[in-house]
CSV table of C-alpha atoms in Angstrom, one decimal:
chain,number,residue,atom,x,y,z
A,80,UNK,CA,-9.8,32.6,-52.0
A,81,UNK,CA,-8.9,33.8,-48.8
A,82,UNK,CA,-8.0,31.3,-45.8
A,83,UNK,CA,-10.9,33.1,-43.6
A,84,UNK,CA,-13.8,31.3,-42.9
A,85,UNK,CA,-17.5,32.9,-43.3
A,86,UNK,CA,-19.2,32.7,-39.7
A,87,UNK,CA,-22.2,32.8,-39.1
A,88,UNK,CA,-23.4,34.5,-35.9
A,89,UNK,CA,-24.7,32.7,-32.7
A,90,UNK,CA,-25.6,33.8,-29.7
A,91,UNK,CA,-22.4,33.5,-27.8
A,92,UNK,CA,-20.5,34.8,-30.4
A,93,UNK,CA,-22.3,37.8,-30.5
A,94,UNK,CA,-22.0,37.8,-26.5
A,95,UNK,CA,-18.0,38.0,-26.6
A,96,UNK,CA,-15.6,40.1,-28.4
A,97,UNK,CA,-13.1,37.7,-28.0
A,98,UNK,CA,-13.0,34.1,-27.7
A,99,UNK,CA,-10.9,33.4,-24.8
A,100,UNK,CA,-13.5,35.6,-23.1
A,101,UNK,CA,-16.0,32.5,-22.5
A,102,UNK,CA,-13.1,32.0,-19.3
A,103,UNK,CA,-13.2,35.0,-17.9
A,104,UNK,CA,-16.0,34.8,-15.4
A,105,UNK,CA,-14.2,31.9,-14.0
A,106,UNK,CA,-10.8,33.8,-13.8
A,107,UNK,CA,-11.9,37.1,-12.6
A,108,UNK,CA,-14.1,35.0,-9.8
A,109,UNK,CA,-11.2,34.1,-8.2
A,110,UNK,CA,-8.1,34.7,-9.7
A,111,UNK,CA,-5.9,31.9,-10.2
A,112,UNK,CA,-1.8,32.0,-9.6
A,113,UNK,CA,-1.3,29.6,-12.6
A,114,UNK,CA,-3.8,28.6,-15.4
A,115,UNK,CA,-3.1,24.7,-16.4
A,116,UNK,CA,-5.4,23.8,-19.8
A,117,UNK,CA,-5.5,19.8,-20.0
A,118,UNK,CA,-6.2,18.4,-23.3
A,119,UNK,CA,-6.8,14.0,-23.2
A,120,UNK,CA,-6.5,11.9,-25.8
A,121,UNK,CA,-7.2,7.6,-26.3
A,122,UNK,CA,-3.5,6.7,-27.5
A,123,UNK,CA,-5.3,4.2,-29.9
A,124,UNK,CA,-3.6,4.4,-32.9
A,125,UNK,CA,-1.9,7.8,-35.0
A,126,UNK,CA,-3.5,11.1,-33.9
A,127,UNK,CA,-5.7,12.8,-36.6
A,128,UNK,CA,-6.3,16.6,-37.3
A,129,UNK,CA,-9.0,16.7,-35.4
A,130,UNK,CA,-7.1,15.7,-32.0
A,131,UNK,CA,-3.9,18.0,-33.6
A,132,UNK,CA,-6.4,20.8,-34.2
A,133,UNK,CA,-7.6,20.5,-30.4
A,134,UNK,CA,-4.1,20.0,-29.0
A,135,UNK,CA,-2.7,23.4,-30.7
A,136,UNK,CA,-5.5,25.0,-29.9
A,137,UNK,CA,-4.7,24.1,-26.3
A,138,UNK,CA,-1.3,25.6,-26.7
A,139,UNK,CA,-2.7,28.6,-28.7
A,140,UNK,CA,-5.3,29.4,-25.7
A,141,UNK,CA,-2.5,29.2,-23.1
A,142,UNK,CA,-0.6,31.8,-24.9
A,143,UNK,CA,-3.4,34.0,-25.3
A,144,UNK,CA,-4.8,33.7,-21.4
A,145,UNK,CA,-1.1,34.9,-19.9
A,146,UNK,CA,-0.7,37.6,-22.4
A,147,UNK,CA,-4.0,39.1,-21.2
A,148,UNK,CA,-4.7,38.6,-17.7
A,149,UNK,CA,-0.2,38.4,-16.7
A,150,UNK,CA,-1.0,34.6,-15.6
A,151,UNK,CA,1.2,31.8,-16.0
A,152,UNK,CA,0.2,28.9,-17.8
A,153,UNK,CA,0.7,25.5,-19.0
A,154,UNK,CA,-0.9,22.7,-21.0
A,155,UNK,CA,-1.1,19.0,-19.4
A,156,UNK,CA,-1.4,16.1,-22.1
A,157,UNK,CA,-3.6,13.3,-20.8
A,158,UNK,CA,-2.8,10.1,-22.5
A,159,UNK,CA,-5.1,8.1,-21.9
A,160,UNK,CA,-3.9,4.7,-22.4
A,161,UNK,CA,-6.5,3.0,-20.8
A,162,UNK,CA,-7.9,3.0,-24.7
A,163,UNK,CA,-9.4,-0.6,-25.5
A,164,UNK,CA,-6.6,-2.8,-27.5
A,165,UNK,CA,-8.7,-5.8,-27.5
A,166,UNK,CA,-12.2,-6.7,-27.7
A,167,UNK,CA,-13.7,-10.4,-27.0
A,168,UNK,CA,-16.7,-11.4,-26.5
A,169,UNK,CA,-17.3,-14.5,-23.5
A,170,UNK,CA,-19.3,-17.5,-25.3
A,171,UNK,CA,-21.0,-18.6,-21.8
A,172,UNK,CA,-22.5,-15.3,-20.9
A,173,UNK,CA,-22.3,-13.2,-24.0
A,174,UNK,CA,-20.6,-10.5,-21.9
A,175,UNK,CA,-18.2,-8.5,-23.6
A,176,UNK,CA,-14.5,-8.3,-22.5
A,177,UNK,CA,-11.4,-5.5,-23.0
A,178,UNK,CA,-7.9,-5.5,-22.6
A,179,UNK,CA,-6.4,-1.7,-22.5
A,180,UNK,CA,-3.3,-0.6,-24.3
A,181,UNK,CA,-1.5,0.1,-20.6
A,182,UNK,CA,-2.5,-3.7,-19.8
A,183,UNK,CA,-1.3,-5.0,-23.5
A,184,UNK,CA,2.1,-3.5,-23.4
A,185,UNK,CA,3.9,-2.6,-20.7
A,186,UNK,CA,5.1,1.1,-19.2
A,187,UNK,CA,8.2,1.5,-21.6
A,188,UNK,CA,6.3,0.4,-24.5
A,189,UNK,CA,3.3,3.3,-23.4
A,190,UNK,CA,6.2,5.7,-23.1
A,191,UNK,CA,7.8,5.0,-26.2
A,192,UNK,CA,4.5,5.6,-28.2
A,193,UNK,CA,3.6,8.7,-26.4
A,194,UNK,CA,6.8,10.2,-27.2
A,195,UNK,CA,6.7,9.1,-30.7
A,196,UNK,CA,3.0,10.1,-31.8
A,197,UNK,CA,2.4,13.3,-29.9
A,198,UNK,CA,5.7,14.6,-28.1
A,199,UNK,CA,7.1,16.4,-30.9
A,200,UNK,CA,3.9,18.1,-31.8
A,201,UNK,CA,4.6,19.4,-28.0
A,202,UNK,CA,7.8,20.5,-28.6
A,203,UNK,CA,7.4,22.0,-31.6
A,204,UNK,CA,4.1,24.1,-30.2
A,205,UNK,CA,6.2,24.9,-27.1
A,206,UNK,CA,9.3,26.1,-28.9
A,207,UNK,CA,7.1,28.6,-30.9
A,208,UNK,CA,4.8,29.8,-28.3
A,209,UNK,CA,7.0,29.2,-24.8
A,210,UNK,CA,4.1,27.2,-23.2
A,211,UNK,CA,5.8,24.9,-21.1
A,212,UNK,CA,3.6,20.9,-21.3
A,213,UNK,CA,3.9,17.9,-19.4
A,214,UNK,CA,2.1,14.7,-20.4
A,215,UNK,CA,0.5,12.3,-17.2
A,216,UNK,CA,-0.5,9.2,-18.6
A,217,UNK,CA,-4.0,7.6,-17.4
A,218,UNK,CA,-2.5,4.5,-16.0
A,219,UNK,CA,-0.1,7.1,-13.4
A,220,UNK,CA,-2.6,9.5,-12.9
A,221,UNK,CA,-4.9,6.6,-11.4
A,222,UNK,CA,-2.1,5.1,-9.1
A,223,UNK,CA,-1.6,8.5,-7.9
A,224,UNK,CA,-3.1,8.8,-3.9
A,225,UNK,CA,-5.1,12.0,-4.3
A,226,UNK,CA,-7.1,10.5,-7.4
A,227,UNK,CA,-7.5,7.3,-4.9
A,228,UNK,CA,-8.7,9.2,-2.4
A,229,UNK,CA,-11.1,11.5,-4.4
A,230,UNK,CA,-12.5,7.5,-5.8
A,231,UNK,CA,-13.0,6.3,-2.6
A,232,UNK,CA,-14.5,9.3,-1.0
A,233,UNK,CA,-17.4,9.5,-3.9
A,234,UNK,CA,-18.3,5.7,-3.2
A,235,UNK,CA,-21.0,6.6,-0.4
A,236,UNK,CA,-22.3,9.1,-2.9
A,237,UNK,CA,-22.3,7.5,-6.0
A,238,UNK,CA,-25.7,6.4,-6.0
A,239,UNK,CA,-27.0,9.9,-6.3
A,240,UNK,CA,-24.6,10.3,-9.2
A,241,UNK,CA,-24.9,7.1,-11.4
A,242,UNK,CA,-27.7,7.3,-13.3
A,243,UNK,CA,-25.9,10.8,-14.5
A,244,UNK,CA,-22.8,8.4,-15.5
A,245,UNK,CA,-25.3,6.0,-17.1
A,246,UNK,CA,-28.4,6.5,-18.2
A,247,UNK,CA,-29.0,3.9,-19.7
A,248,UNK,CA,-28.3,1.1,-16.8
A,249,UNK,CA,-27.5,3.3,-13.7
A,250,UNK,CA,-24.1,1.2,-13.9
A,251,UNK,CA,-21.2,3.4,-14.1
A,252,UNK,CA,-18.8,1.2,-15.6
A,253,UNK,CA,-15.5,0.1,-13.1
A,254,UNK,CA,-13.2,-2.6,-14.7
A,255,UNK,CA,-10.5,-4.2,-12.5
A,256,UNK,CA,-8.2,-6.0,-14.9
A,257,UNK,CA,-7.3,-9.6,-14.1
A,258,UNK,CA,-4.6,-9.8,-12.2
A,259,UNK,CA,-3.4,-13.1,-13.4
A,260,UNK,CA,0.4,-12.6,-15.2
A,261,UNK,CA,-0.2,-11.9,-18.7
A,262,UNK,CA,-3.7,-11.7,-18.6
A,263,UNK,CA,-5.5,-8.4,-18.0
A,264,UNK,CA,-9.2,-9.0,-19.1
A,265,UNK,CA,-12.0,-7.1,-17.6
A,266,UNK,CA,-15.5,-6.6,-18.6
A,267,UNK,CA,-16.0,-4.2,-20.5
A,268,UNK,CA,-19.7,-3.0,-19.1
A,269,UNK,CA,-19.1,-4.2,-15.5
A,270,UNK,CA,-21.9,-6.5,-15.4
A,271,UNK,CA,-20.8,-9.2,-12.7
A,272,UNK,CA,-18.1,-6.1,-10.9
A,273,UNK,CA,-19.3,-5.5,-7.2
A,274,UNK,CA,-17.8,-3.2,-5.1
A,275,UNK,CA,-18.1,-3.0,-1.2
A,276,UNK,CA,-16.5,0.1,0.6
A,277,UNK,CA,-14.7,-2.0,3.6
A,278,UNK,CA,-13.9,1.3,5.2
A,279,UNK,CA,-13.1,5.3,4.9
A,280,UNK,CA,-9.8,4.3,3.0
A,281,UNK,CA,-10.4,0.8,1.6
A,282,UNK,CA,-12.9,-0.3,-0.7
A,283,UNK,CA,-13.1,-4.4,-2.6
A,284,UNK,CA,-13.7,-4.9,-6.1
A,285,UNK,CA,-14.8,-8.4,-6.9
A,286,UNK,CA,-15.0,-9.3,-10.8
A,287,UNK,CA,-14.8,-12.2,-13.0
A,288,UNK,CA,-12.6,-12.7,-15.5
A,289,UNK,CA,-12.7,-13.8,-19.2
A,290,UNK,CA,-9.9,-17.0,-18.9
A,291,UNK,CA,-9.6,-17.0,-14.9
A,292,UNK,CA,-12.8,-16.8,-13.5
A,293,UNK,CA,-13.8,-15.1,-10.2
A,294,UNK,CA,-11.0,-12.8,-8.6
A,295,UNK,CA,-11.3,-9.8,-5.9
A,296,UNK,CA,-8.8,-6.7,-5.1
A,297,UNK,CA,-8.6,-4.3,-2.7
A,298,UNK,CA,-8.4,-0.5,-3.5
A,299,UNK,CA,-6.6,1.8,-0.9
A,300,UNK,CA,-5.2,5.3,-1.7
A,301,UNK,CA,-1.6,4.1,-2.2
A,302,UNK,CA,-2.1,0.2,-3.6
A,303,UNK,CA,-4.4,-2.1,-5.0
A,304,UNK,CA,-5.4,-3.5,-8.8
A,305,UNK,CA,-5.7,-0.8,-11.5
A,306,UNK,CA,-8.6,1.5,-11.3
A,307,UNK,CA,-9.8,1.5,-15.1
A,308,UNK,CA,-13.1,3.7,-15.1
A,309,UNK,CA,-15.6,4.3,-18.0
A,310,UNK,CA,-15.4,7.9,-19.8
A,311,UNK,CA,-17.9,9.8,-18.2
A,312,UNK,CA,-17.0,8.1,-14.5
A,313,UNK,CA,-13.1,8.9,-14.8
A,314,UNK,CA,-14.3,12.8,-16.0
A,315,UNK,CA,-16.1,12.7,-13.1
A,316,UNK,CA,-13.6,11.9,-10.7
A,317,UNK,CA,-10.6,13.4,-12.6
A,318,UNK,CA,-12.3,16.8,-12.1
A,319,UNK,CA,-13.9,15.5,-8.5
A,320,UNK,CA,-9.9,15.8,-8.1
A,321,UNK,CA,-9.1,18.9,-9.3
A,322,UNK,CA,-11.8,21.0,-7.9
A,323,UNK,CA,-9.5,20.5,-4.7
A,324,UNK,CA,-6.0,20.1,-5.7
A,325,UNK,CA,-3.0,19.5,-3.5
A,326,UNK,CA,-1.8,22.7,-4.9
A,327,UNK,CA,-3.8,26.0,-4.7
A,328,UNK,CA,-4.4,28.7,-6.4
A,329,UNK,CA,-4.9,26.6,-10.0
A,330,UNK,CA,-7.2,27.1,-12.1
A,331,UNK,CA,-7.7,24.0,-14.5
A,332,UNK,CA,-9.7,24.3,-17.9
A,333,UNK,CA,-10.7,20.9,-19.5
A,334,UNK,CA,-10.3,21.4,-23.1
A,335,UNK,CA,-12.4,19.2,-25.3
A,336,UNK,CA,-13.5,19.0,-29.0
A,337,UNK,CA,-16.9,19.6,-30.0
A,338,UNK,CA,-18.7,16.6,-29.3
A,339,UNK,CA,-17.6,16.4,-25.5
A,340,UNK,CA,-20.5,19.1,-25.2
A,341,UNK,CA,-23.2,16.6,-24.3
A,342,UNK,CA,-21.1,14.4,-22.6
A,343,UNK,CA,-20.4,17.4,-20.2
A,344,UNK,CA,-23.6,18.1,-19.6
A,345,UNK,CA,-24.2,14.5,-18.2
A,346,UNK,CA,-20.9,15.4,-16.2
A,347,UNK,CA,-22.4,18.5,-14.4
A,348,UNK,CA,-25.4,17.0,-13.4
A,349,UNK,CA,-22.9,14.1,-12.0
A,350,UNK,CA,-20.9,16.9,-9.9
A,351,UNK,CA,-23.6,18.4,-8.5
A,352,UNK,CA,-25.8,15.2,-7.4
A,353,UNK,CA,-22.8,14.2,-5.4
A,354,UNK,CA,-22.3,18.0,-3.8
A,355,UNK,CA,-20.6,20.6,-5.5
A,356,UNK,CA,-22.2,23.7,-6.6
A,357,UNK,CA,-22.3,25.5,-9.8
A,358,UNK,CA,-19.2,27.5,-9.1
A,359,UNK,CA,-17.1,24.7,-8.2
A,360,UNK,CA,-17.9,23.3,-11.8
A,361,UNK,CA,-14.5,22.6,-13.8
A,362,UNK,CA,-14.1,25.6,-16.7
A,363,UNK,CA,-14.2,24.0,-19.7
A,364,UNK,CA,-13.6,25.1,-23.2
A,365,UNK,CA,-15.2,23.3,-26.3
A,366,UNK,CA,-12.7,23.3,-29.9
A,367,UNK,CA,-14.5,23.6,-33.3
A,368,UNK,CA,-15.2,19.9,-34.3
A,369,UNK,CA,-14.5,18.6,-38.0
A,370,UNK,CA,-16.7,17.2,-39.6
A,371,UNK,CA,-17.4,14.6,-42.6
A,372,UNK,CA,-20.0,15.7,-45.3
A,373,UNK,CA,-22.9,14.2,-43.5
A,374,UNK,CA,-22.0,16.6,-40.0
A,375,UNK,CA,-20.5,13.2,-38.4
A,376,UNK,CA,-17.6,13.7,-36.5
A,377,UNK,CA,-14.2,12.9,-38.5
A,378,UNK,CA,-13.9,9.2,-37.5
A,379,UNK,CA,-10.8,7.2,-38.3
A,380,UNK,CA,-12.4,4.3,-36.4
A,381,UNK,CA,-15.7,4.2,-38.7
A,382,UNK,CA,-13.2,4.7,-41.6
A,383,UNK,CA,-10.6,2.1,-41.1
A,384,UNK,CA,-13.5,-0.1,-40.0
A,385,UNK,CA,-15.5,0.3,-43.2
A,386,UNK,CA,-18.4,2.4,-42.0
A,387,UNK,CA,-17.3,5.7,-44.0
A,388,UNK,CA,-14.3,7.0,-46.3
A,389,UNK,CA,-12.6,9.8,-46.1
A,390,UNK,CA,-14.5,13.1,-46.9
A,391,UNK,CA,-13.6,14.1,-50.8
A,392,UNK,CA,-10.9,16.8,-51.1
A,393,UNK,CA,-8.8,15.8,-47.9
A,394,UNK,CA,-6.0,14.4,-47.9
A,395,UNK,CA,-4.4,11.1,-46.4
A,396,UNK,CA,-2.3,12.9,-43.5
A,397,UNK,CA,-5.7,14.0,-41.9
A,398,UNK,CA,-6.4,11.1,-40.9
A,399,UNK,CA,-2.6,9.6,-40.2
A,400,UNK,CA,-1.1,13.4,-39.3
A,401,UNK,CA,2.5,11.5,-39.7
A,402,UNK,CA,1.7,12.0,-43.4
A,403,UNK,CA,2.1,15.6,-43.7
A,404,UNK,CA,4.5,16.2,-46.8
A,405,UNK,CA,6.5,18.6,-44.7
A,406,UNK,CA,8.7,18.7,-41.2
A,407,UNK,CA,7.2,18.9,-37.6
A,408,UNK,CA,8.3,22.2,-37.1
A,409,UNK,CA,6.2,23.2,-40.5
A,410,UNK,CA,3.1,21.1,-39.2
A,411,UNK,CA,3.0,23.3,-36.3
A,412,UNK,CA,3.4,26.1,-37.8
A,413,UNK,CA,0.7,25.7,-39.7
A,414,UNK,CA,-1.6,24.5,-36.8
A,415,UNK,CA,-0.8,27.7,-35.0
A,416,UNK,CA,-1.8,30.2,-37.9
A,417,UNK,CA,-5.0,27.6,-38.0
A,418,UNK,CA,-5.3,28.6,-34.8
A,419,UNK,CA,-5.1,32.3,-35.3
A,420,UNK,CA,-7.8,32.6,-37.4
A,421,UNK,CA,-10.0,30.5,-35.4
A,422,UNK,CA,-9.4,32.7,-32.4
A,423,UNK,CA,-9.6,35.6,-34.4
A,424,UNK,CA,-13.2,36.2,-33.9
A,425,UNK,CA,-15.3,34.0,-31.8
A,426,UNK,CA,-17.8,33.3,-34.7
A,427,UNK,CA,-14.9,31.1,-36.2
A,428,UNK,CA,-14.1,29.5,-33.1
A,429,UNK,CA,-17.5,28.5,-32.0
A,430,UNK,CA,-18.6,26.4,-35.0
A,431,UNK,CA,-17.9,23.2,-36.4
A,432,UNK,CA,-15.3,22.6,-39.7
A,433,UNK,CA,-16.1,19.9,-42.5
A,434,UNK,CA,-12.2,18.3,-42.9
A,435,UNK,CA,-11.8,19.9,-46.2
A,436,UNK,CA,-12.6,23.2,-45.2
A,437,UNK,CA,-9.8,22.6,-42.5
A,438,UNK,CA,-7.6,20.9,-44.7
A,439,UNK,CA,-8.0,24.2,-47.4
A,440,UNK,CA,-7.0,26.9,-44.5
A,441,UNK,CA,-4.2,24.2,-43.2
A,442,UNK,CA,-2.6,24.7,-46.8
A,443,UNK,CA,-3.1,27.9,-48.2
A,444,UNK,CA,-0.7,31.1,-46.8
A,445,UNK,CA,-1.7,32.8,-43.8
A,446,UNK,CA,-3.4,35.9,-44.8
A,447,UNK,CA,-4.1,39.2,-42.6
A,448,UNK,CA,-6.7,39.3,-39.8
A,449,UNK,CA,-10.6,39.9,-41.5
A,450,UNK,CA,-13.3,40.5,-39.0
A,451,UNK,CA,-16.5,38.2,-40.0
A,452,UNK,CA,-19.2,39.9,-41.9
């Protein structure tokens, strides 16, 4: 049996020839100096193929983008370490509290896992493809001034934006961890946070706190408490951010798996209602997704919390990717000629995988190239 997938066709399949293609409106819009494709994971726990499968592809894309249009590029890993470590819930108001992973361990300890669980996937993918990577972990990227300064300049227009970043409430979600030492408790949905814009480059933050009670902060483009923001809020101003860089001529792609496609298109809506135009939209590109049996996204959450088991005929190191029976080096290897067929016609990149399909074409040799039917 060959490693090739059968495809069917869809209509933006049949629209490209090739799958990189889907970026080249952007591109030949206004054409970039440098191409930088950033790829985020939560650093919750051991990456599974699904977030290995996106990061290669990443790498694979970048490759792909200079060979054809003579562009540099790189990849940026996003770690997001603002992931929840803890969960509690308060007994007096029933509201739910989080502690993150950067306010459960401290800067060191962030580094050291980062480097452990995904740098030498990196390397590996750089060493074989000579796209250069640098990873910016949440808790620096939101200390950094510009990404204060594109925060505080969307407060005046967030109203037009929030019930894009929550439908459900029209509360986008802004936790300002405790401050107390050791303590670092926020609510999780924001329901008692306030925030007051005190001036063009100072806004307060008043919260209450799980142990400590009431506490305040102020936020100014070079100090103030940690600025931990709910997923579809921190896309928002991450690319906010980006769509005017300190650097110019960059063009950024957000690469995403599968299921980020609705979450995207809450996103959009969000950039425009506070002023951007369809052209200044981030370009994105959306991964094939793998899937369980039932079509839900892989899950090692719902797994290891009892809600689901592993799909039958995969194996252990998809969902712990440590576990492959081989070296790094061969583990990348094998992600890349994944990746080659994937690209190899848009009707196999544009789909979703179940995990043992995935898991049969990361084992089996790498055939030659065979256009889908």
């Amino acid at each position: 049996m060959t490693t090739h997938p059968v495809s069917p066709n869809t209509v933006l399949a049949n629209a490209l020839l090739r799958a990189e293609d889907v970026l080249t409106p952007r591109i030949l819009a206004t054409p970039p100096a440098r191409i930088v494709l950033v790829v985020g994971t939560q650093i919750n726990g051991a990456p599974h193929i699904g977030t290995s499968l996106v990061q290669s592809l990443a790498f694979a894309m970048a490759a792909r983008l200079g060979d054809r249009f003579g562009i540099r590029t790189e990849v940026v890993f996003s770690a997001l370490d603002n992931a929840p470590y803890q969960v509690a819930t308060d007994p007096a108001s029933g509201h739910q509290y989080q502690r993150a992973y950067a306010q459960a361990a401290d800067t060191q300890a962030v580094t050291d896992l980062v480097d452990a669980l995904y740098q030498p996937l990196f390397t590996a993918l750089t060493r074989r493809l000579g796209i250069p990577y640098r990873i910016e972990t949440y808790s620096r990227q939101q200390a950094g001034e510009h990404f204060r300064r594109t925060w505080l300049r969307l407060l005046p227009r967030l109203d037009a934006a929030r019930w894009w970043l929550s439908p459900s409430t029209g509360t986008p979600h802004l936790r300002i961890p405790c401050p107390h030492a050791g303590c670092g408790w926020a609510e999780k949905h924001a329901e008692r946070t306030r925030v007051h814009l005190a001036g063009r480059d100072s806004a307060t933050v008043a919260a209450v706190c799980l142990h400590h009670g009431p506490y305040q902060s102020t936020i100014t483009p070079t100090s103030g408490a940690y600025l931990d923001l709910a997923t579809l809020y921190r896309n928002l101003v991450k690319e906010l951010a980006l769509t005017n860089p300190t650097e110019g001529g960059t063009l950024h792609v957000m690469v995403k798996g599968g299921d980020w496609i609705f979450g995207s298109l809450l996103i959009d809506e969000a950039l425009q209602a506070v002023g951007l135009t369809r052209s200044q939209l981030p370009a994105r590109l959306f991964c094939p997704q793998v899937v369980t049996d039932t079509g839900a996204k892989l899950s090692k959450s719902l797994i290891r919390e009892g809600h689901g088991t592993l799909p039958t005929g995969t194996a252990d190191w998809m969902l712990d990717t440590r576990q492959w029976p081989g070296t790094i080096t061969e583990y990348a290897d094998q992600l890349l000629n994944l990746a080659a067929t994937l690209l190899s016609d848009p009707r196999h990149f544009f789909r979703s995988y179940s995990a043992s399909e995935i898991g049969r074409m990361m084992t089996a040799p790498a055939p030659r190239s065979v256009p889908a039917p």
